[in-house]
């Protein structure tokens, strides 16, 4: 099993450009999450999904959109990138339905917006 | 929302030493997890422990939910234990709020 994978690993955008980050998991997990990590601030939840076709806002959702069209994939979109969105983005998944509450993380995507 | 405080923020130890990391939280929780972020950035889940005590090798964790704190113990530290340790909590199993972490450096 590959676990949780993220594409791309690195990206540089100019202000105003758009992009989509892809998260994929092969563990048949119901729940998926997108976090951002900034220096000294720990991880903050952007959006999450408790199942295919559902999404919900987290702590810092502004400027981001998400979609969960397939159970194994969770997409994070930036419609008009801003320098404040420079960060490391992590995807995670979990399977609470079977008592497996631990969140498993992908390797991260480092995004720089100039 | 729930506030999470971790202490100490930084810890430097000699290889072989023991350490205790603390996580305080401001409200009752049904979800508490400890993570290790290694120097390359990878986040590894160490424990799911909303209450009670668990052990895994040289690591153990205890959560006293009624007093709103959790402790992570690392015994006989190795250089591979270096990194940042995060505590994350939530009222349910949908969302987690992370603390700002404890940065642990193990010196050979």
Short mmCIF file of C-alpha atoms in Angstrom, two decimals, chain B residues 28-74:
data_model
loop_
_atom_site.label_atom_id
_atom_site.label_comp_id
_atom_site.label_asym_id
_atom_site.label_seq_id
_atom_site.Cartn_x
_atom_site.Cartn_y
_atom_site.Cartn_z
CA UNK B 28 -13.39 18.13 27.12
CA UNK B 29 -12.32 15.98 24.19
CA UNK B 30 -13.21 12.63 22.67
CA UNK B 31 -10.23 12.56 20.36
CA UNK B 32 -6.56 13.06 21.28
CA UNK B 33 -3.62 12.04 19.14
CA UNK B 34 0.16 12.41 19.37
CA UNK B 35 2.28 12.82 16.24
CA UNK B 36 6.00 12.95 15.49
CA UNK B 37 7.23 15.14 12.63
CA UNK B 38 10.71 14.02 11.62
CA UNK B 39 13.38 16.41 10.33
CA UNK B 40 12.28 15.66 6.74
CA UNK B 41 8.74 16.83 7.46
CA UNK B 42 6.91 13.50 7.56
CA UNK B 43 4.15 13.25 10.18
CA UNK B 44 3.78 9.90 11.92
CA UNK B 45 0.90 9.00 14.20
CA UNK B 46 2.20 7.79 17.57
CA UNK B 47 -0.94 7.31 19.66
CA UNK B 48 -4.69 7.71 19.63
CA UNK B 49 -5.33 8.23 23.35
CA UNK B 50 -8.43 10.21 24.44
CA UNK B 51 -8.06 8.65 27.90
CA UNK B 52 -5.95 6.11 29.77
CA UNK B 53 -2.44 4.87 29.10
CA UNK B 54 -0.79 3.22 26.11
CA UNK B 55 2.73 2.01 25.44
CA UNK B 56 4.59 1.28 22.23
CA UNK B 57 8.20 0.29 22.72
CA UNK B 58 10.15 3.17 24.28
CA UNK B 59 7.18 5.52 23.96
CA UNK B 60 4.18 5.70 26.22
CA UNK B 61 1.35 8.18 26.68
CA UNK B 62 -1.15 8.97 29.39
CA UNK B 63 -4.24 11.14 29.12
CA UNK B 64 -6.15 12.35 32.17
CA UNK B 65 -9.27 13.60 30.46
CA UNK B 66 -10.93 14.92 33.64
CA UNK B 67 -7.93 17.19 34.26
CA UNK B 68 -7.49 18.06 30.58
CA UNK B 69 -3.92 17.03 29.98
CA UNK B 70 -1.87 14.36 28.27
CA UNK B 71 1.75 13.30 28.71
CA UNK B 72 4.09 11.66 26.22
CA UNK B 73 7.06 9.78 27.69
CA UNK B 74 10.14 8.91 25.69
#
